[in-house]
Short mmCIF file of C-alpha atoms and ligand atoms in Angstrom, two decimals:
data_model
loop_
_atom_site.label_atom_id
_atom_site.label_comp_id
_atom_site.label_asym_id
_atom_site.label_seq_id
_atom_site.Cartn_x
_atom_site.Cartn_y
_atom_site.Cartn_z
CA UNK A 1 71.65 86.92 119.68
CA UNK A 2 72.79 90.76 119.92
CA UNK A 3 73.05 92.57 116.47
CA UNK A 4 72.99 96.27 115.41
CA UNK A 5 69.56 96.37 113.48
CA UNK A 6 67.85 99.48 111.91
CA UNK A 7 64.48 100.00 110.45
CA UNK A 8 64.34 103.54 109.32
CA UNK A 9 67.07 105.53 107.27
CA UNK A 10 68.95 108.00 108.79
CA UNK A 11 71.97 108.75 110.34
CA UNK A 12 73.80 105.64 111.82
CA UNK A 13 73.56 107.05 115.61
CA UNK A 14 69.75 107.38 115.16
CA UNK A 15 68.76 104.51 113.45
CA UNK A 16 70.76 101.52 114.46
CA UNK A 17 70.07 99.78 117.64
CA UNK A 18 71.47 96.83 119.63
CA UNK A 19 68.66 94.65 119.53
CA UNK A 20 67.99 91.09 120.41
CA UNK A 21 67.13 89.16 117.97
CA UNK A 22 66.63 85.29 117.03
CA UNK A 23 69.42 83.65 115.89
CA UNK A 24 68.99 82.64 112.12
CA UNK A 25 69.02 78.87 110.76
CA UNK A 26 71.50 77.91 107.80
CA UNK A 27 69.78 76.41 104.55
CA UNK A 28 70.94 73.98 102.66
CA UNK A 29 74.09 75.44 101.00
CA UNK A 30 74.48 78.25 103.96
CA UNK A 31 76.89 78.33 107.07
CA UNK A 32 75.86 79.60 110.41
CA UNK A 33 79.03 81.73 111.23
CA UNK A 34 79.58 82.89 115.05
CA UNK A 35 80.97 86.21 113.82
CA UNK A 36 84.24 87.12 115.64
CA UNK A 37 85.23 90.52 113.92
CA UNK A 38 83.62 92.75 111.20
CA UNK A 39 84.13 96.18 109.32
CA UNK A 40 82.34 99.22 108.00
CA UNK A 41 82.51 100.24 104.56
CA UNK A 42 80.66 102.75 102.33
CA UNK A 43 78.35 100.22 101.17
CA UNK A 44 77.10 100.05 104.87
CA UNK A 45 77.27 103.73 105.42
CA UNK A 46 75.37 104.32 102.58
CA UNK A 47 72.97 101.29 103.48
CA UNK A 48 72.06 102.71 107.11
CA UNK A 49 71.44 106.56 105.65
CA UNK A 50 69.57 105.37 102.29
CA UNK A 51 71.67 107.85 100.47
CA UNK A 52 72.57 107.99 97.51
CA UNK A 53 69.07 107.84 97.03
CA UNK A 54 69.69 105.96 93.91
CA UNK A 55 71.06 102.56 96.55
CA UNK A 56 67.21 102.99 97.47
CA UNK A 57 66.38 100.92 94.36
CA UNK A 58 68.84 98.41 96.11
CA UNK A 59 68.11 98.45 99.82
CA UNK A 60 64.57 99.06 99.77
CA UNK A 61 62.69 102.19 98.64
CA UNK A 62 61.03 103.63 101.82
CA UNK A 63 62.72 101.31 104.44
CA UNK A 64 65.65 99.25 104.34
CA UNK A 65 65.04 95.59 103.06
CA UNK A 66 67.81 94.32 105.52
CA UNK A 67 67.87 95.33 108.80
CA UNK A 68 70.80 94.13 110.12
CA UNK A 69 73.82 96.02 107.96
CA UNK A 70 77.60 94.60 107.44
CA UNK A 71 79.40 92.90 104.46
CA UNK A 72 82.76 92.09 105.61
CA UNK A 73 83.17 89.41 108.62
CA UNK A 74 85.71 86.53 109.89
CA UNK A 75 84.40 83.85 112.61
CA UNK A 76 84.03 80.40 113.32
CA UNK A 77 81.64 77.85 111.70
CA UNK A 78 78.97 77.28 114.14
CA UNK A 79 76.78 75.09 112.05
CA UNK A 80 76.58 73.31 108.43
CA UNK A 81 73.29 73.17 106.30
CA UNK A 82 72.58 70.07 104.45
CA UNK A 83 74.32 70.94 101.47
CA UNK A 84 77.73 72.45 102.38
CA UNK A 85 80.79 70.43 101.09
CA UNK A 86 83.79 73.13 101.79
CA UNK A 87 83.26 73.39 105.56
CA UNK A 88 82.75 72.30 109.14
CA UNK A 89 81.92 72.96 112.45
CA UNK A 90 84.86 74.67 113.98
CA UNK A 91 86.63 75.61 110.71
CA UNK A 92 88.04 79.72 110.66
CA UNK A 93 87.03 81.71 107.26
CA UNK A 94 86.58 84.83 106.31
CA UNK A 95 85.35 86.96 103.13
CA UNK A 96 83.00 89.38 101.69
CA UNK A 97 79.02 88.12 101.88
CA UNK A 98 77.76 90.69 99.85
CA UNK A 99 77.33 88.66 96.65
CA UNK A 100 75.27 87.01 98.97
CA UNK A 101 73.61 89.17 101.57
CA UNK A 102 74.41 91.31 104.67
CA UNK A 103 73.78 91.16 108.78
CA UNK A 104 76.97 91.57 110.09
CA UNK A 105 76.86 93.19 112.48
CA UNK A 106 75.72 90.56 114.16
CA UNK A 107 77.05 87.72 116.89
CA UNK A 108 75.45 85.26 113.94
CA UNK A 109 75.20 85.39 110.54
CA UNK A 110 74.26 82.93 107.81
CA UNK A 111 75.79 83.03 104.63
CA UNK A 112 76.58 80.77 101.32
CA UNK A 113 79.45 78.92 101.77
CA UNK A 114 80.57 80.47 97.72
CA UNK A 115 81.28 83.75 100.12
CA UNK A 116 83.96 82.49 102.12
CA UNK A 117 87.26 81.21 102.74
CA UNK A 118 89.40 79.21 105.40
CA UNK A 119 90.92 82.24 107.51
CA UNK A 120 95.10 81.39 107.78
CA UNK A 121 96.48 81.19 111.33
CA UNK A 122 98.23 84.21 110.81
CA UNK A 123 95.75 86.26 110.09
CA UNK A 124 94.06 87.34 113.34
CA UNK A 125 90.30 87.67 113.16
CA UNK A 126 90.12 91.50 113.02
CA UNK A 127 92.75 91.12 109.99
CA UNK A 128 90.90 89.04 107.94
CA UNK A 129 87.57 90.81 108.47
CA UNK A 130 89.36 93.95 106.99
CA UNK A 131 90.53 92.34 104.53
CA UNK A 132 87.80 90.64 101.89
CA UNK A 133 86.71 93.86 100.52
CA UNK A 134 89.39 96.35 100.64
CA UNK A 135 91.98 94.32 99.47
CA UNK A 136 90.07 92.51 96.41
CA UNK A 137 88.90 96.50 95.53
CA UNK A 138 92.78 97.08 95.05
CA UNK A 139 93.87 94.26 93.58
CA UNK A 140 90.93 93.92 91.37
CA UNK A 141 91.57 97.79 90.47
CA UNK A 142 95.83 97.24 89.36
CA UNK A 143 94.12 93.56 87.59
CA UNK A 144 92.62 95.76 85.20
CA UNK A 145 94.96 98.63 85.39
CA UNK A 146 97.93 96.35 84.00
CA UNK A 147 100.41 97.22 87.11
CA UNK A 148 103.84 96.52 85.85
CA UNK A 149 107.10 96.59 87.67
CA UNK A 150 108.20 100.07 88.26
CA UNK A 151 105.39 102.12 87.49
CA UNK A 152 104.46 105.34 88.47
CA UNK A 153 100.99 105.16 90.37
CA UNK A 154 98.60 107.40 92.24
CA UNK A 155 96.14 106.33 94.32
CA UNK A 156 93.42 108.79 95.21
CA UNK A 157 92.13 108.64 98.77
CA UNK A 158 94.86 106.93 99.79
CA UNK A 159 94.58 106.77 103.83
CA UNK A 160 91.66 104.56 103.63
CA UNK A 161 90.91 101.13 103.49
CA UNK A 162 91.53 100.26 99.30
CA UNK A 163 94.93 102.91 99.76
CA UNK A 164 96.38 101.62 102.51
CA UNK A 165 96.32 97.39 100.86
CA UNK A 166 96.95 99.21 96.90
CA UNK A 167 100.15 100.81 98.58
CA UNK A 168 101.36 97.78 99.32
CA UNK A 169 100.23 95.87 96.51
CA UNK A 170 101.86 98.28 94.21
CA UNK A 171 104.73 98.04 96.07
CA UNK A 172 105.88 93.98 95.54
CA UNK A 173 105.40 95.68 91.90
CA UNK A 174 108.73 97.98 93.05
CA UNK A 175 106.03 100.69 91.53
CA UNK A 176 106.95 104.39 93.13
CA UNK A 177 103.56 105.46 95.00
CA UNK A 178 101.98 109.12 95.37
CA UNK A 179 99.39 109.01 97.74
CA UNK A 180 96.36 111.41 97.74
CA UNK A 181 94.20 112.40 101.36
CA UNK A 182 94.39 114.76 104.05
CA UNK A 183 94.59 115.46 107.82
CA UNK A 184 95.99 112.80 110.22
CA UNK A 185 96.23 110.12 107.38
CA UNK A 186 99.25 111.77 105.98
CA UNK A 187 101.14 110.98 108.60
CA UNK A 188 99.91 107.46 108.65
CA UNK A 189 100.71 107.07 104.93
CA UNK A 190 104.24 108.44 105.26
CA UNK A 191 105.16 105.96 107.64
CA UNK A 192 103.45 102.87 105.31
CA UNK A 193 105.97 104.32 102.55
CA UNK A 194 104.36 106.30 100.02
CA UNK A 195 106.97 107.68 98.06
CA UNK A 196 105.46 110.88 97.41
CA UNK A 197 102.33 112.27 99.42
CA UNK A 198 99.98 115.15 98.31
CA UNK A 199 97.31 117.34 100.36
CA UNK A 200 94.19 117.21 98.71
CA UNK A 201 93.50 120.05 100.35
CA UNK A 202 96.63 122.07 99.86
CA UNK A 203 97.09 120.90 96.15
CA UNK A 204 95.12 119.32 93.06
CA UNK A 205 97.23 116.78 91.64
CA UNK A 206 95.75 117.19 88.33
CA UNK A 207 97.25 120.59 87.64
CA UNK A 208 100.53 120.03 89.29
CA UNK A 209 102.12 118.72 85.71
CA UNK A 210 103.07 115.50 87.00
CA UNK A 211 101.98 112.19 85.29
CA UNK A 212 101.50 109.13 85.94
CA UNK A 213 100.92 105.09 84.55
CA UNK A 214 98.28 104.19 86.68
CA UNK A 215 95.83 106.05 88.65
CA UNK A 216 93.85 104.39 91.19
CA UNK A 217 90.79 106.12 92.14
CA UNK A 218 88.86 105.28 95.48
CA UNK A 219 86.94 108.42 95.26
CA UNK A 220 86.40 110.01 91.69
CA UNK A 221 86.56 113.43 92.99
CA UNK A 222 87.80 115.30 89.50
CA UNK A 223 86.39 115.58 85.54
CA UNK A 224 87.21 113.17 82.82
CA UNK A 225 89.63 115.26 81.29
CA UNK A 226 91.23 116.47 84.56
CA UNK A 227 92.16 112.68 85.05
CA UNK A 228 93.11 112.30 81.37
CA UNK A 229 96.09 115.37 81.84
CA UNK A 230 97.40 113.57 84.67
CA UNK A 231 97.78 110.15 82.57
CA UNK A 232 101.25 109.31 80.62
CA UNK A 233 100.48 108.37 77.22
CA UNK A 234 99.29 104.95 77.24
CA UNK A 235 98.41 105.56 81.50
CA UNK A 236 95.58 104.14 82.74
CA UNK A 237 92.73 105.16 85.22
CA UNK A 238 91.20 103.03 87.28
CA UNK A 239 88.09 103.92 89.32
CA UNK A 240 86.60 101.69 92.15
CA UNK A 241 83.72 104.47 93.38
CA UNK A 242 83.45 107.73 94.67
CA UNK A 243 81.07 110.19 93.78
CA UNK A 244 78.07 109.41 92.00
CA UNK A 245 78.38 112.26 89.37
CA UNK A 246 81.61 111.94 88.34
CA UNK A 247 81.22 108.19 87.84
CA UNK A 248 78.09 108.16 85.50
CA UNK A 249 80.53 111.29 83.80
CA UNK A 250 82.89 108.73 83.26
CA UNK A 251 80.48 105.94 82.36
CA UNK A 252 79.65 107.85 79.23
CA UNK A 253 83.01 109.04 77.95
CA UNK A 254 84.69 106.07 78.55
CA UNK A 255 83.92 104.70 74.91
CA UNK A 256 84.88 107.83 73.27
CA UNK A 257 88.28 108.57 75.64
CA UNK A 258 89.27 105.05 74.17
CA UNK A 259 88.23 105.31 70.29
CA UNK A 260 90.25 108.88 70.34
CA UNK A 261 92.94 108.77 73.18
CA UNK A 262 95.87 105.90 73.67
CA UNK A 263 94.80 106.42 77.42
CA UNK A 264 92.15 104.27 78.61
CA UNK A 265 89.51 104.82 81.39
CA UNK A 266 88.24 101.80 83.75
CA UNK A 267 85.33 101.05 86.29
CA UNK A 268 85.83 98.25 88.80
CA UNK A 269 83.17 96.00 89.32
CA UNK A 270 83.97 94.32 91.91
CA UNK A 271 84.15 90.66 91.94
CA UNK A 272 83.81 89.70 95.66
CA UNK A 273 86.54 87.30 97.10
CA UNK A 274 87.72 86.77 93.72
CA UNK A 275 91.50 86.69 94.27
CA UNK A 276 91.24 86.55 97.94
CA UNK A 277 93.85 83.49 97.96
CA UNK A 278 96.18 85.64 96.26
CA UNK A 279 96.11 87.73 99.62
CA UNK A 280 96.26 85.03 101.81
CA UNK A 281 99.39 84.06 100.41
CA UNK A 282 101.33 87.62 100.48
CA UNK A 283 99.89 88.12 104.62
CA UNK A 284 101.21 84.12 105.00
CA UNK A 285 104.91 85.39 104.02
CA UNK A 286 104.30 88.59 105.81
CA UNK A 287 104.37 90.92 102.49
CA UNK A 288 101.36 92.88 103.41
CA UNK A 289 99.63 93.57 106.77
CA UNK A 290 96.90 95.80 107.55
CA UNK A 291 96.13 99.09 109.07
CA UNK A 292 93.26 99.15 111.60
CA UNK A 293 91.32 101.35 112.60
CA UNK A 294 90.22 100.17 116.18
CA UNK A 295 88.70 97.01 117.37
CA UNK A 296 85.44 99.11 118.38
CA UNK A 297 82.99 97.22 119.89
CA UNK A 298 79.71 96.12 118.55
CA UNK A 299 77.81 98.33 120.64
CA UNK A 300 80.19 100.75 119.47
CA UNK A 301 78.81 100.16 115.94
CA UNK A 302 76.66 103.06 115.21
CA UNK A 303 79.61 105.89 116.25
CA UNK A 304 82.18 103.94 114.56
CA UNK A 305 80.30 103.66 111.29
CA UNK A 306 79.56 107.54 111.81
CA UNK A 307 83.73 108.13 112.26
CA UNK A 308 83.94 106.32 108.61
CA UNK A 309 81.61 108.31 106.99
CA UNK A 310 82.88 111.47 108.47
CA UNK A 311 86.42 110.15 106.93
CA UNK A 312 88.29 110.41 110.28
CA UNK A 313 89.69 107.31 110.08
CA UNK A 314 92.81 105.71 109.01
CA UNK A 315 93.11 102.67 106.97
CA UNK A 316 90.27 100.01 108.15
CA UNK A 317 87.40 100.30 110.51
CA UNK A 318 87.03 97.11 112.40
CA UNK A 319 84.25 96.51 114.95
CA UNK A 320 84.93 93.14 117.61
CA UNK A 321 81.62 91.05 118.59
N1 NAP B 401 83.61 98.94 92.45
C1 NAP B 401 82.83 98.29 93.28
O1 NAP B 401 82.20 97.29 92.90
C2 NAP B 401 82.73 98.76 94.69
C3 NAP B 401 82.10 98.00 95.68
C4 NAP B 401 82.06 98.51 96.97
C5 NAP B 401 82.63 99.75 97.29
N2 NAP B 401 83.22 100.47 96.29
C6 NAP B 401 83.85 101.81 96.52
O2 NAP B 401 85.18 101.64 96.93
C7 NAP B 401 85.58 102.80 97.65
C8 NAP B 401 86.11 102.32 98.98
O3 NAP B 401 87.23 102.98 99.35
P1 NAP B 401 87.78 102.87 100.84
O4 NAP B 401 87.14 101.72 101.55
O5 NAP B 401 89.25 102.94 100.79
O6 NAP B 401 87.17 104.20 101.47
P2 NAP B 401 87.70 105.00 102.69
O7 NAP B 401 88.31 104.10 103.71
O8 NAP B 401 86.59 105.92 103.09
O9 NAP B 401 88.92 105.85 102.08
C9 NAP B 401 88.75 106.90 101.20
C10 NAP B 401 89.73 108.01 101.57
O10 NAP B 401 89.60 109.07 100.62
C11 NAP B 401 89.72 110.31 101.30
N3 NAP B 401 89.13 111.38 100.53
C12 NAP B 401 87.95 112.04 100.69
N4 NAP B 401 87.80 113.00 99.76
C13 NAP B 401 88.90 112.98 99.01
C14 NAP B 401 89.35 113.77 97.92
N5 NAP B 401 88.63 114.78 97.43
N6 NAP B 401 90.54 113.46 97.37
C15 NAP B 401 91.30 112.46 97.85
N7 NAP B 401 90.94 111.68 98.91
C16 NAP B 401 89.77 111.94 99.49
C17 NAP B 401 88.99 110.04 102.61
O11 NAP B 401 89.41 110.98 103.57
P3 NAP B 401 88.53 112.20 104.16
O12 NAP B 401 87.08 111.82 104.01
O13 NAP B 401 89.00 112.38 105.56
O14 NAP B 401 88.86 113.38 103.35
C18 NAP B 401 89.46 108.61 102.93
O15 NAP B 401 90.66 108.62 103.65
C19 NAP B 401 84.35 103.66 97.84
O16 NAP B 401 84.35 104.71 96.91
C20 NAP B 401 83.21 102.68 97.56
O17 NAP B 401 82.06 103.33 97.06
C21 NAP B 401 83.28 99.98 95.04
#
C-alpha cells in the first residue's frame, strides 16, 4: 500500500515520503480500515518536525517511533480481527485513533475498534474525517466551560478547525460569538456568523474592555491575568492548547486563580471520540456542517500539512487517499 512515511524530523516537505509499504494485519480486537479521507492537525505537525521538543518524550527521542503520521480518518472496514464485536466488513466509521495509535496517512490502517464509530450517510467521507478531533476539542472545551443559553463567548483562533465546529456549537446555545484570527479567515468567519470578529493583529482583545462568559482558547497566546480581565465575574476560560509556555503558566496558577477569584481557569484533556454521537446527531438534522480546507491529495500530504502549520488555512485540512 502507498502511505506518507518519515524517518527523520524535520520539516514535513523534507521528511515525509510516499513510500510503499506492506499493508498491516488487524489483531484480535483491531480493524483493518481502507482509509478513504484523513486530516492534519497540530498533533501531526508537531509529530513530523519533533518540535516541541518536549513531544520527543512522546514520539521518540532521536527519531520518530511511528513513521507513518495521521490521527483523524473515515473509510471502509476492510477486514475484522478475531475479537471485534461492533463491526464488519463493509461497514463506514470514522473517529480519532489517537488513543490508540497513528498511520494515517495511509491507504490502510489498523486500529482498535474502541476508536471508531459507524460514519452516517450524510456525512461524506471527507466530513467525517474532519470531524473526530476538532469537533470533540470544542465540545469537550464548552462541556467543561458550562455553555449556557445566551452567553457571551470568545473563541481564540477562531478560523481553524476547533473555531469553525465551537461557532456553531455555541450557536444551538443562541450564545453571541466574537471570533479571534487574522488574514483570509476573517472573511470566512463572517460569513459562518460570528457575531463580532476581531484582528488579532490589529487589536488585543484583552485590553479592549470587553468581557465575556466563556472564553475558548485554541491557542493560549496571552498571560493568566490578561485572560482573567477579559472574564465576567463568574466567566470561565477554557484552554484546549496553544503555546507551550503559556499553558504550563496556566497549569500552575490555576489552583490559586480558583481559591482567590470567582473566575475559574480550565485545561482540556481531550477525551477522544467521547461525545462523537452527540455530533452525529446535530450533522444528521443538518445543524452543523463543516468547513474544509481542500480534499488535497495524499501525495499532496507533505505541502498540505506545511499550509497548516504555516496557518494559511481555513477551517479543516482534509487530505483524499
Ligand atoms: N487538549 C487536548 O487534549 C488537545 C489534543 C490535541 C490538540 N490540541 C490542541 O488543539 C488546538 C487545535 O486547534 P485547531 O485544530 O483549531 O488549530 P488550527 O486549525 O491551526 O486553528 C488555530 C487558528 O488560530 C489562529 N491563530 C494563530 N495565532 C493566533 C493568535 N495569536 N491569536 C488568535 N488566533 C491565532 C491560526 O491562524 P494563523 O496561524 O494564520 O494566525 C488558526 O487559524 C491546538 O492548539 C492543539 O495543540 C489539544
Amino acid at each position: 500500500m502507498k502511505a506518507l512515511v518519515f524517518t527523520k524530523y524535520g520539516s514535513p516537505e523534507s521528511v515525509l515520503q510516499l513510500t510503499e509499504v506492506p499493508e498491516p494485519i488487524p489483531k484480535e480486537e483491531e480493524v483493518l480500515i481502507k482509509v478513504h479521507a484523513t486530516a492534519a492537525n497540530d498533533w501531526d505537525w508537531s509529530m513530523v518536525r519533533g518540535k516541541p521538543y518536549l513531544y520527543r518524550l512522546m514520539f521518540g527521542i532521536k527519531k520518530p517511533k511511528h513513521q507513518i503520521p495521521g490521527m483523524e480518518m473515515a473509510g471502509v472496514v476492510e477486514a475484522i480481527g478475531s475479537g471485534v464485536l461492533s463491526f464488519k466488513v463493509g461497514d463506514p466509521v470514522y473517529g480519532d485513533t489517537s488513543a490508540y495509535g497513528f498511520g494515517t496517512y495511509a491507504e490502510y490502517v489498523c486500529v482498535n475498534e474502541k476508536a471508531l464509530t459507524r460514519k452516517p450517510d450524510r456525512i461524506g467521507f471527507e466530513e467525517a474525517a474532519a470531524i473526530s478531533h476538532a469537533s470533540m476539542l470544542a465540545m469537550q472545551g464548552f462541556d467543561i466551560g458550562h455553555l449556557q443559553d445566551g452567553q457571551k463567548v470568545l473563541i481564540n483562533g477562531a478560523g481553524g478547525g476547533v473555531g469553525t465546529f465551537g461557532l456553531q456549537i455555541a450557536k444551538q446555545h443562541n450564545a453571541e460569538v466574537t471570533g479571534v484570527d487574522t488574514g483570509d479567515k476573517l472573511k470566512m468567519m463572517d460569513s459562518i456568523g460570528y457575531d463580532h470578529i476581531i484582528d488579532y493583529k490589529k487589536e488585543d482583545f484583552t485590553k479592549n474592555g470587553k468581557q465575556y462568559d466563556l472564553i475558548l482558547d485554541c491557542k493560549t497566546t496571552r498571560s493568566p491575568i490578561a485572560y482573567l480581565r477579559s472574564l465576567t465575574t463568574n466567566g470561565r476560560y477554557v484552554t484546549v492548547g496553544g503555546h507551550l509556555n503559556r499553558l504550563l503558566h496556566l497549569f500552575f496558577l490555576r489552583p490559586w486563580i480558583s481559591l482567590f477569584s470567582s473566575k475559574s481557569v480550565h485545561i482540556l484533556a481531550l477525551k477522544p471520540n467521547k461525545g462523537l454521537k452527540v455530533i452525529n446527531e446535530l450533522f444528521e438534522s443538518n445543524k452543523i456542517e463543516c468547513v474544509l480546507d481542500g480534499p488535497y491529495a495524499l501525495e499532496d500530504g507533505p505541502k498540505a500539512l506545511q499550509y497548516f502549520g504555516d496557518g494559511k488555512h481555513q477551517g479543516k485540512v482534509v487530505i483524499s487517499v
